[in-house]
CSV table of C-alpha atoms in Angstrom, one decimal:
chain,number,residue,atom,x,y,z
A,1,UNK,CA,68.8,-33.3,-9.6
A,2,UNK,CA,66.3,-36.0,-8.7
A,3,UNK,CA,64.4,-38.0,-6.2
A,4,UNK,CA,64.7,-41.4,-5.4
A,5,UNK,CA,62.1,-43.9,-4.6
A,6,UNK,CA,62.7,-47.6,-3.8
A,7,UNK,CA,59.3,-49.7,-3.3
A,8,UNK,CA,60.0,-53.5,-2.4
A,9,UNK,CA,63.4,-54.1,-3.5
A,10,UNK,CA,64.3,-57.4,-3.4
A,11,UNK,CA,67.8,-59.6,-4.6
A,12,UNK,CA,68.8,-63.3,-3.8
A,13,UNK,CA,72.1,-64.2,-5.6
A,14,UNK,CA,71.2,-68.1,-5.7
A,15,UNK,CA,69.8,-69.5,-2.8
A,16,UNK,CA,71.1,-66.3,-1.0
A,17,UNK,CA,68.8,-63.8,-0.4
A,18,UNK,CA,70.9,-59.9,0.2
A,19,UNK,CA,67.6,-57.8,0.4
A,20,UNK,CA,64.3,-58.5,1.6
A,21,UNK,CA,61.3,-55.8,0.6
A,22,UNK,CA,63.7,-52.4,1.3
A,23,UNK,CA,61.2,-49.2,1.2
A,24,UNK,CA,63.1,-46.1,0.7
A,25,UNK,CA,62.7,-42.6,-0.3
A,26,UNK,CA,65.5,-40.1,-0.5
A,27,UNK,CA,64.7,-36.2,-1.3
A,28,UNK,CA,65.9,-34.8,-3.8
A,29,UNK,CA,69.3,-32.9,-2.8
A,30,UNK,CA,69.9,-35.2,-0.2
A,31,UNK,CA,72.7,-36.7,1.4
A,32,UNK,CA,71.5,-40.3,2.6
A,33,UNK,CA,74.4,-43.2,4.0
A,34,UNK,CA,73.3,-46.6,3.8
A,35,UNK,CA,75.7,-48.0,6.6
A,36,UNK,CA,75.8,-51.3,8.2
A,37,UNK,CA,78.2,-54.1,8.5
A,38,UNK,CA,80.2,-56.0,5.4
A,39,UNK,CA,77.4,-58.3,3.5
A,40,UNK,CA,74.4,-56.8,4.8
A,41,UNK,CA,73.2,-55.8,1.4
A,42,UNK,CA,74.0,-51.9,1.2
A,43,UNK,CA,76.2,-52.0,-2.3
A,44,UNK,CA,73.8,-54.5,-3.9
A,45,UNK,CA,71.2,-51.9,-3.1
A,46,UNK,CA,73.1,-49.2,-4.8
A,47,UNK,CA,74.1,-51.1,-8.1
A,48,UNK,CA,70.2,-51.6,-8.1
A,49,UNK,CA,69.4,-48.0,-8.5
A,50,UNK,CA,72.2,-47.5,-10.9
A,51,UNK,CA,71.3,-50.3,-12.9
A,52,UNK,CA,74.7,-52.3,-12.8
A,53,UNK,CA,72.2,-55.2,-11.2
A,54,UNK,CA,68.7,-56.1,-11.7
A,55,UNK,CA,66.1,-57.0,-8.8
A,56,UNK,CA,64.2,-59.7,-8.2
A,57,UNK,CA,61.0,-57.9,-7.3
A,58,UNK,CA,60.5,-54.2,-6.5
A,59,UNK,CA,60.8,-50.6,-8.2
A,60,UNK,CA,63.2,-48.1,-8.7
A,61,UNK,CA,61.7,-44.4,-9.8
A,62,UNK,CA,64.2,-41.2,-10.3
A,63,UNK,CA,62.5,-38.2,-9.8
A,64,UNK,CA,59.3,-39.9,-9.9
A,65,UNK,CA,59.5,-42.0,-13.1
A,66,UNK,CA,60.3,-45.6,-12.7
A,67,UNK,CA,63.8,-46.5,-14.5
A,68,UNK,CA,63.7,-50.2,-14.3
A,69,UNK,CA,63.4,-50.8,-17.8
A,70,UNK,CA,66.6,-48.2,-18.6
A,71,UNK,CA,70.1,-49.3,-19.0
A,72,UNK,CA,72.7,-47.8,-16.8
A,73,UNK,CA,73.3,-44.6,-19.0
A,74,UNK,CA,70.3,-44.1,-19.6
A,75,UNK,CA,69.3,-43.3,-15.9
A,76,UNK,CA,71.1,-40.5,-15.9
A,77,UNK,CA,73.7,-41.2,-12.4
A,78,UNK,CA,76.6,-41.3,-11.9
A,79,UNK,CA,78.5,-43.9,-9.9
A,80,UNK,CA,82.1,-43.4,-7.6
A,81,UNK,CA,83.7,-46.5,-6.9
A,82,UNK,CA,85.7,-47.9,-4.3
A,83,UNK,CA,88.6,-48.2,-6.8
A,84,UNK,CA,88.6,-44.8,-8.9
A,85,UNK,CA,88.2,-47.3,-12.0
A,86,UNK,CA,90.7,-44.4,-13.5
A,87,UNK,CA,91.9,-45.3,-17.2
A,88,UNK,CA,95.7,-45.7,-16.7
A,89,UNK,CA,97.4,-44.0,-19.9
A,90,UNK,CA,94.9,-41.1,-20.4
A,91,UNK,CA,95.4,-38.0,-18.4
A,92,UNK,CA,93.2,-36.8,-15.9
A,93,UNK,CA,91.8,-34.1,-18.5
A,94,UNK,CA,90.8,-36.9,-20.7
A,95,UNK,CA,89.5,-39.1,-17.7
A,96,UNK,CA,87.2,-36.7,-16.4
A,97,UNK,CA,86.4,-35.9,-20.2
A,98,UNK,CA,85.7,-39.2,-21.1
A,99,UNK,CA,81.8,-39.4,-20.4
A,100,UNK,CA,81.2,-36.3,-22.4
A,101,UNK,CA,83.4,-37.7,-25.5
A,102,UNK,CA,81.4,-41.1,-25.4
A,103,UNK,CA,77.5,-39.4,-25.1
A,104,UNK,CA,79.0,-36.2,-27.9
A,105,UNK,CA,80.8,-37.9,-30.4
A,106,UNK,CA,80.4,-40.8,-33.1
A,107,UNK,CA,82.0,-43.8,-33.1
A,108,UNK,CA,84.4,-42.9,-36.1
A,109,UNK,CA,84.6,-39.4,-34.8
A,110,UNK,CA,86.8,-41.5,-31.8
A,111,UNK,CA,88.9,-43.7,-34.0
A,112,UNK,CA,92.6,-42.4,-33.9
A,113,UNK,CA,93.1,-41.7,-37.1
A,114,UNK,CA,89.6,-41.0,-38.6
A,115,UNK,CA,88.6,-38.3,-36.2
A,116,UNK,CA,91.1,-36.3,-37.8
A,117,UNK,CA,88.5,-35.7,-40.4
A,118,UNK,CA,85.8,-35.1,-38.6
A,119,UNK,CA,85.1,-30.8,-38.0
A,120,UNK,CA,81.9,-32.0,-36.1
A,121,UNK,CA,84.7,-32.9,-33.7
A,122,UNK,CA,87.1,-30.5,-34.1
A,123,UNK,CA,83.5,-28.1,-32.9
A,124,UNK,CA,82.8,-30.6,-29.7
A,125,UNK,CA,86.1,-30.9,-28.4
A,126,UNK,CA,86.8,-26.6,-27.3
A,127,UNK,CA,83.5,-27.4,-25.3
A,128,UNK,CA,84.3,-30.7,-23.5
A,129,UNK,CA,87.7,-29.2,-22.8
A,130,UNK,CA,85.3,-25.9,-21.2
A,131,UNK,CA,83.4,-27.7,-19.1
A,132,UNK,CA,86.6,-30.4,-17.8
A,133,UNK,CA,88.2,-27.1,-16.8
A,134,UNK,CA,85.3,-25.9,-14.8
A,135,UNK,CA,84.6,-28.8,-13.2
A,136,UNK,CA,88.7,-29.5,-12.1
A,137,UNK,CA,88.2,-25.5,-10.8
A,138,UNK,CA,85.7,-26.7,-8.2
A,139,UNK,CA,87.3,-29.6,-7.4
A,140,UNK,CA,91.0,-27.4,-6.6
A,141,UNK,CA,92.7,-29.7,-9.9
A,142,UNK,CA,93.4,-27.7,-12.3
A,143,UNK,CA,97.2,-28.2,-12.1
A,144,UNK,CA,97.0,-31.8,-12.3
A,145,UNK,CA,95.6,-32.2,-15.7
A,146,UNK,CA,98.1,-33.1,-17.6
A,147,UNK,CA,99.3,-35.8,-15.4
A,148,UNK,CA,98.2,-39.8,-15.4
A,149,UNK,CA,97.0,-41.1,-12.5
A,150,UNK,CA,100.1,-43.2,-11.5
A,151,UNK,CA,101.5,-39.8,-11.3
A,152,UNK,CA,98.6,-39.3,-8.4
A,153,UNK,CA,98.1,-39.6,-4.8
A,154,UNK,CA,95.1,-41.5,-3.6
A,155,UNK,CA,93.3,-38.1,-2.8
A,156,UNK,CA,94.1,-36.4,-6.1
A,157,UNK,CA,92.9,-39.9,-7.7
A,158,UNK,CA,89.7,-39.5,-5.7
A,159,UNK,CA,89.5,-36.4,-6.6
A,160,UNK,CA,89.7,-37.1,-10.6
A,161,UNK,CA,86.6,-39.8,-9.9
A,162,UNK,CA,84.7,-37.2,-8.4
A,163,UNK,CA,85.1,-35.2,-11.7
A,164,UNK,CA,84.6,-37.8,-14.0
A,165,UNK,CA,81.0,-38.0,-11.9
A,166,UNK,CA,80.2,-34.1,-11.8
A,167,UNK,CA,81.3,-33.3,-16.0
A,168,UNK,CA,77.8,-35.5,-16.3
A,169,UNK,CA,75.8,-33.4,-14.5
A,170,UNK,CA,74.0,-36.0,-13.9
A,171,UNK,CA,70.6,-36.5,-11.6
A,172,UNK,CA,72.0,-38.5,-8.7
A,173,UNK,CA,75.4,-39.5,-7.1
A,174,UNK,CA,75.8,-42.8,-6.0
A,175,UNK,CA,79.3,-43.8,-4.1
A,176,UNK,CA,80.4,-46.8,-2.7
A,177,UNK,CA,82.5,-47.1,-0.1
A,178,UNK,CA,85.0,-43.9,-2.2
A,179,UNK,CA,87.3,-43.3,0.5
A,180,UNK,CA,87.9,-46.9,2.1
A,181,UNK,CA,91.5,-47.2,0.2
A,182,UNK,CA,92.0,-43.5,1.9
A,183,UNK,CA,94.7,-43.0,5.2
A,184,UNK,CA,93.1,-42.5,8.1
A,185,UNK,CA,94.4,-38.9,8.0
A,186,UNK,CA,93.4,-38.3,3.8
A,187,UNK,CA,90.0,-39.6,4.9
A,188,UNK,CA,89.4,-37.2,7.3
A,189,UNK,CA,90.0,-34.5,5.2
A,190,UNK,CA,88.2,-36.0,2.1
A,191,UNK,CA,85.2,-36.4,4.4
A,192,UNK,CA,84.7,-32.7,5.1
A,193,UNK,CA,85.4,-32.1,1.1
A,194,UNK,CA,83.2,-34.3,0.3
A,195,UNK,CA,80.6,-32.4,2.2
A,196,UNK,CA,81.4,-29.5,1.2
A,197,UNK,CA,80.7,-30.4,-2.4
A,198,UNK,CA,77.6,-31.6,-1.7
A,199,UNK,CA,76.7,-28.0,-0.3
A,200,UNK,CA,77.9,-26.5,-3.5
A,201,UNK,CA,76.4,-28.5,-5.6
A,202,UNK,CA,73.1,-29.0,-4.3
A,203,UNK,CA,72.6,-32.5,-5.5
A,204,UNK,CA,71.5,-35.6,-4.7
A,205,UNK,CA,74.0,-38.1,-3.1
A,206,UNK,CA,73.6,-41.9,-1.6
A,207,UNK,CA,76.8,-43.0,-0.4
A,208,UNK,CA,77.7,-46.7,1.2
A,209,UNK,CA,79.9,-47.2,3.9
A,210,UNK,CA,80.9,-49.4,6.8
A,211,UNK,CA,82.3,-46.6,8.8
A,212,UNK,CA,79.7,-44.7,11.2
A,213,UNK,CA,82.4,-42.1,11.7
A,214,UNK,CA,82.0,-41.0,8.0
A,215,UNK,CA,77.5,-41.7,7.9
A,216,UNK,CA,77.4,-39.0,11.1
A,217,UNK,CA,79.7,-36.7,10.2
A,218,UNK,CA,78.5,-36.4,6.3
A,219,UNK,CA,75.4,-37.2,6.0
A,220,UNK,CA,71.7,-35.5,6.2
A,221,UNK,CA,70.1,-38.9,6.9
A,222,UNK,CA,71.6,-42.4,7.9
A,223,UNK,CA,69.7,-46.0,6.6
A,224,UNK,CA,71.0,-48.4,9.1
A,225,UNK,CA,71.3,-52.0,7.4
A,226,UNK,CA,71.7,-55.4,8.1
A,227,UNK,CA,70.9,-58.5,7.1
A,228,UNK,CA,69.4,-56.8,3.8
A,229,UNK,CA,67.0,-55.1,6.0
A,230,UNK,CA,66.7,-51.2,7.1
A,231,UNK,CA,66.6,-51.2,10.8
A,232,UNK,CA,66.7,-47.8,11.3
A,233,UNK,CA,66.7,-44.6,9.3
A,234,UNK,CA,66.8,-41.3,10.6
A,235,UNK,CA,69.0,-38.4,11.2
A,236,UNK,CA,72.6,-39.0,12.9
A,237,UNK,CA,71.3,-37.4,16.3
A,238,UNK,CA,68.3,-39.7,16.0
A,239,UNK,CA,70.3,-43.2,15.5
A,240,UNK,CA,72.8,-41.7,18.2
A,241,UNK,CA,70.3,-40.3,20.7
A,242,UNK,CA,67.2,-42.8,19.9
A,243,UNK,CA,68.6,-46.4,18.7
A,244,UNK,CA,65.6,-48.5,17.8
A,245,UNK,CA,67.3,-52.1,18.6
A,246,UNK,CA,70.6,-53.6,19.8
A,247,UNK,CA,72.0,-53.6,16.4
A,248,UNK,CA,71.8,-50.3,15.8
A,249,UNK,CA,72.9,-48.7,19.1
A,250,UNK,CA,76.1,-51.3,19.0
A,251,UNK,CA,77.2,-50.1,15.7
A,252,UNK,CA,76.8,-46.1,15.9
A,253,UNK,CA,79.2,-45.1,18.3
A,254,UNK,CA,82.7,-45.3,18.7
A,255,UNK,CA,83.8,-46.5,21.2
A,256,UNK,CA,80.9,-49.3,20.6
A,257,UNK,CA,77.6,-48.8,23.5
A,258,UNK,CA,78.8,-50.8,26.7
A,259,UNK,CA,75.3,-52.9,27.0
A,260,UNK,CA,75.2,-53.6,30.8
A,261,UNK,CA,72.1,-56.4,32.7
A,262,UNK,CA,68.8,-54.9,34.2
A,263,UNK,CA,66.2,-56.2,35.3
A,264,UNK,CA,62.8,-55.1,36.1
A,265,UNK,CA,61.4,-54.9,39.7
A,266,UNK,CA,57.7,-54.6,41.1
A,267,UNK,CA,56.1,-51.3,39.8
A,268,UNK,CA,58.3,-51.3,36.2
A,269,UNK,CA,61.3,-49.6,38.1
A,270,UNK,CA,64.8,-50.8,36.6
A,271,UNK,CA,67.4,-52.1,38.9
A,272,UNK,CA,70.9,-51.9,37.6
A,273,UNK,CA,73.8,-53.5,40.1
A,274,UNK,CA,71.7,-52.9,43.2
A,275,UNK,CA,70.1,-49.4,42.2
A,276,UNK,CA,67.2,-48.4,41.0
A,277,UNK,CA,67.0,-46.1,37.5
A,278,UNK,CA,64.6,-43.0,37.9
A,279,UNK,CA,62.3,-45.0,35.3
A,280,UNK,CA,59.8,-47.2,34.6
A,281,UNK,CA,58.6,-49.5,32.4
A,282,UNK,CA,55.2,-51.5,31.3
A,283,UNK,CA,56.9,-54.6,31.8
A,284,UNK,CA,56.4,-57.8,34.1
A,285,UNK,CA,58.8,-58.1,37.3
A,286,UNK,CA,61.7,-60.1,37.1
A,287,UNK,CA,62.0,-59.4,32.9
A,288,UNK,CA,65.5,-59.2,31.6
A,289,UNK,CA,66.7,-55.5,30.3
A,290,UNK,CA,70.0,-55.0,28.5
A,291,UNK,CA,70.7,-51.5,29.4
A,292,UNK,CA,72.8,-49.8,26.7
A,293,UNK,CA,75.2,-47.1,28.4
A,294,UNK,CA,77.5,-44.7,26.9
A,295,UNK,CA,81.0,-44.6,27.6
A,296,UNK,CA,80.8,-40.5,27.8
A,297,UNK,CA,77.7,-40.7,29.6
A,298,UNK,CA,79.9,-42.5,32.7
A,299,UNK,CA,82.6,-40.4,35.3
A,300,UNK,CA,84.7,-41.4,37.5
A,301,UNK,CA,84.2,-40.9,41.5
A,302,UNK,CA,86.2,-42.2,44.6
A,303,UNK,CA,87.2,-46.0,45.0
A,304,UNK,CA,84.4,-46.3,47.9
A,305,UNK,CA,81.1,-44.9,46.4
A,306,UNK,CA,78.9,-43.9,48.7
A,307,UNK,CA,75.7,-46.1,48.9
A,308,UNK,CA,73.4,-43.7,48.4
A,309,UNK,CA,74.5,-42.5,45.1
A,310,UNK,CA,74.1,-44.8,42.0
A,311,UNK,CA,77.7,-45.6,41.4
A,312,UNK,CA,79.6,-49.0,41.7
A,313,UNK,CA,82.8,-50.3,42.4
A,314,UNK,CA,84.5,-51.0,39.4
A,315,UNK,CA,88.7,-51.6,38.6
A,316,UNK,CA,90.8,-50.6,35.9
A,317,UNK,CA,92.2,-52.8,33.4
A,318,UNK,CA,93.7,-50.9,30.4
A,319,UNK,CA,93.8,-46.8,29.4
A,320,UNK,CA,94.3,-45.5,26.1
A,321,UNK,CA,95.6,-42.1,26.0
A,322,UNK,CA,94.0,-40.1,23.0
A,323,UNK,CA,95.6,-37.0,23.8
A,324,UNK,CA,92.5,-34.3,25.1
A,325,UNK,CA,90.9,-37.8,26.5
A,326,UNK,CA,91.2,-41.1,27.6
A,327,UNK,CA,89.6,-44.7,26.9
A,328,UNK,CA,89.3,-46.6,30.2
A,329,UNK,CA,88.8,-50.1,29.8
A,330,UNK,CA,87.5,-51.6,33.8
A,331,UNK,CA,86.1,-54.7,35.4
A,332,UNK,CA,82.6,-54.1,37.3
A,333,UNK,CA,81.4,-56.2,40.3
A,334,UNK,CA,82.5,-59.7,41.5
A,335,UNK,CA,81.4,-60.5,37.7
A,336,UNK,CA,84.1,-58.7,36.6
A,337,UNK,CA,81.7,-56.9,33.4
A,338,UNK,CA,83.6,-55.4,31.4
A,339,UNK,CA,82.9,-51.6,30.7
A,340,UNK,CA,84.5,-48.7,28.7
A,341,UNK,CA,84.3,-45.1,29.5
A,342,UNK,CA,85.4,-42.1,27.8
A,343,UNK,CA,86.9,-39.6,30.4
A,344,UNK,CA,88.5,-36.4,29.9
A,345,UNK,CA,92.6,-36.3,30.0
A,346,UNK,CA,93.3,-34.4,34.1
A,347,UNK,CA,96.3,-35.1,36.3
A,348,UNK,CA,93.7,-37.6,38.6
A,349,UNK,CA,93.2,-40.4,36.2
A,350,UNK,CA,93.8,-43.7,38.1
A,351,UNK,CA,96.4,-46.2,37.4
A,352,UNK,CA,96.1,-49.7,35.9
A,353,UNK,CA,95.0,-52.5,38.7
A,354,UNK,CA,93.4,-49.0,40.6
A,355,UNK,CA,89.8,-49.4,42.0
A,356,UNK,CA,87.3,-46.3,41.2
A,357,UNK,CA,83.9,-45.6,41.2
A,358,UNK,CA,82.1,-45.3,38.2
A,359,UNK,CA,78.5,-43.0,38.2
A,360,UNK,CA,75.5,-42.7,34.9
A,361,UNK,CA,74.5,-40.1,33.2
A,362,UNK,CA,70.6,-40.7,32.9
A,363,UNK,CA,71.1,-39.4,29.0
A,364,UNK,CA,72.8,-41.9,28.3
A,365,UNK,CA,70.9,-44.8,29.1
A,366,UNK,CA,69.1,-46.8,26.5
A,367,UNK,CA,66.6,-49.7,27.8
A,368,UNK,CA,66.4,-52.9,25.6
A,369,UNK,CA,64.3,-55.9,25.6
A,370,UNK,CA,64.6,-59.1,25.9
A,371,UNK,CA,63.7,-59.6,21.9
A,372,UNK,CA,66.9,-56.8,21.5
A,373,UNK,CA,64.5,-53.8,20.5
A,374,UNK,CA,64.5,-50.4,22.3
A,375,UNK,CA,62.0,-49.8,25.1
A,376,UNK,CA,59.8,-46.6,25.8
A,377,UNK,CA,60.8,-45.3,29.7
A,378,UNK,CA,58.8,-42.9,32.0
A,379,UNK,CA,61.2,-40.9,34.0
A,380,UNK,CA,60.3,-41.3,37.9
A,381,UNK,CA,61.9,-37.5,38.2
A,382,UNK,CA,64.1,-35.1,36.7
A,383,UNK,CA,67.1,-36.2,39.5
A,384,UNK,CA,70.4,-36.8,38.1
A,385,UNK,CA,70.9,-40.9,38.7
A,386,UNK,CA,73.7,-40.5,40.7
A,387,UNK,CA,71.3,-38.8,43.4
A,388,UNK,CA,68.8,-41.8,42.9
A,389,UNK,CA,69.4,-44.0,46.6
A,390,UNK,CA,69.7,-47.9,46.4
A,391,UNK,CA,66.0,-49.5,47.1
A,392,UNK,CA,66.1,-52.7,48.6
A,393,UNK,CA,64.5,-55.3,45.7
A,394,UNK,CA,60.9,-55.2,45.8
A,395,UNK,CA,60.4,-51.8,47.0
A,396,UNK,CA,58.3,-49.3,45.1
A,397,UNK,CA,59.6,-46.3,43.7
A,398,UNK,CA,57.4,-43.4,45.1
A,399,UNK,CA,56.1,-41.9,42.2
């Protein structure tokens, strides 16, 4: 297994550019997601590294050599595509064969009827039958060998990719986007499969996706694109826990961040709907603050808060019923802003058109600037915000 390293990777189709300068280094044994929204650059990046498409400017280096001036095959990955790119009359022993037949044997020594007298390949072929069979034994196959893969399900089909990948052994695994022509269910379970693999084998993967379901649940580390720009890379807790802009903390998540408007007060303190935050911040007075909230980091209290708690009046408009919990769609304020929560199924869930109060977790609370990047806080305390009493504007929180 190997190492990557990208240094200044740039790539303009035409007049378009699709990556600008992307720095990158993934460990070897690894398991990175580049995530981000359709057309922010993420499988241009990976077709760099496998070779499939040249940059404009930067390096790639596998295991610390550079491979720019190598030919796909000769880099020594192994690439998983969105469509299986399965060979239609050959079975899935001679799919997941294939690589091993091309790099082993002569050209003759694959022609249909000249092979026959080859015994170089009549030597080769007990092997690359060997190591198929191994490989369909870790991947739970075996029985579907013989079979083509219109004979398949999407999973088994997935399935055969993966092995036509692993028979290579080769230095890194690059996937794009393998499971997007999944179910929802089949995904599910290919996700923790996937993973799993990954344990057993020990080996290098960089895997592209749109869903953030699938980069937290799989991955070691997360690269967070857009625009063909990282914005973020870090662990899953760290993208969840510490987003570094708007863009980031919108799209990890589901259901999406509710981003709610702040403002800063005299002394840095943080007014949100009346109430002061138990933070500050180095900012001027009267500064904007989007103020990135949560859904699970808001409850539910009575229809008449108290005013000394920090909880507004808010209405219900829609619930979703997910079985163990429930999505609450409501309307805050005389604005009517709209915020969603994520609540815990109970028998005292309020009705549609019902008026509750909703109360913040001080966890889950992320400041932003006007420029959409995330801003630094000092707690005030360790109180719980819904213990924090409404200042009138202008006051000073006692420090």
């Amino acid at each position: 297994m190997a190492s990557v390293e990208l240094s200044g990777i740039s790539k303009a189709f035409g007049d378009t550019s699709v990556l600008n300068g992307i720095d990158l280094s993934i460990r070897d044994g690894e398991f990175l997601t580049l995530v981000g929204p359709s057309g922010c650059g993420k499988s241009t990046l990976i077709r760099i590294i496998a070779g499939l498409e040249a940059q404009d400017q930067g390096s790639v280096a596998l295991g610390g050599t550079p491979v720019d001036g190598l030919r796909p095959h000769e880099r020594r990955v192994a690439m998983v595509f969105q469509s299986y790119a399965l060979y239609p009359h050959m079975t899935v022993r001679e799919n997941i064969g294939l690589p091993l037949v091309l790099s082993r044997l002569r050209l003759w020594e694959r022609v249909p009827v000249l092979r026959l007298l080859s015994r170089r390949r009549r030597r080769i072929m007990p092997e690359v039958d060997q190591e198929v069979e191994a490989t369909a034994r870790q991947l739970h196959i075996e029985e579907l060998l013989d079979r083509r893969p219109a004979q398949l399900s999407g999973g088994q089909r997935q399935r055969v990719a993966l092995g036509r990948a692993m028979v290579r052994k080769p230095r890194a695994f690059l996937m794009d986007e393998p499971l997007s022509n999944l179910d929802a269910k089949l995904r599910v379970h290919m996700r923790s499969e996937l993973a799993e693999l990954h344990k057993r084998l020990g080996a290098t993967f960089v895997y592209v996706t749109h869903d953030q379901v699938e980069a937290m649940t799989m991955s070691d580390r997360i690269a967070m694109m857009d625009a063909g720009r990282i914005l973020q890379l870090g662990t899953p807790s760290e993208l969840y826990e510490r987003p570094a802009n708007v863009k980031v903390a919108s799209f990890i998540g589901s259901p999406a961040i509710n981003f709610l408007p702040g403002r800063v007060v005299d002394g840095g303190a943080v007014e949100l709907f009346g109430h002061l935050l138990p933070t500050t911040v180095d900012l001027p007075a009267g500064s904007p603050l989007g103020i990135g909230v949560r859904p699970e980091a808001i409850s539910l209290t009575g229809p008449d808060p108290s005013p000394a708690s920090f909880a507004v009046s808010a209405t219900l408009l829609r619930k979703e019923n997910l079985g163990p919990e429930f999505i609450l769609h409501l309307a805050v304020g005389d604005a009517r802003i709209p915020v969603v929560a994520r609540i815990a199924a109970g028998p005292t869930l309020p009705e549609v058109d019902e008026r509750v109060g909703l109360m913040i977790s001080r966890t889950g609370c992320h400041l932003f600037g006007p420029d959409g990047n995330r801003i630094e806080a000092r707690p005030v305390d360790s109180a719980p915000l819904r213990s924090v009493r409404a200042f009138p504007v202008g006051e000073r929180v006692s420090q």
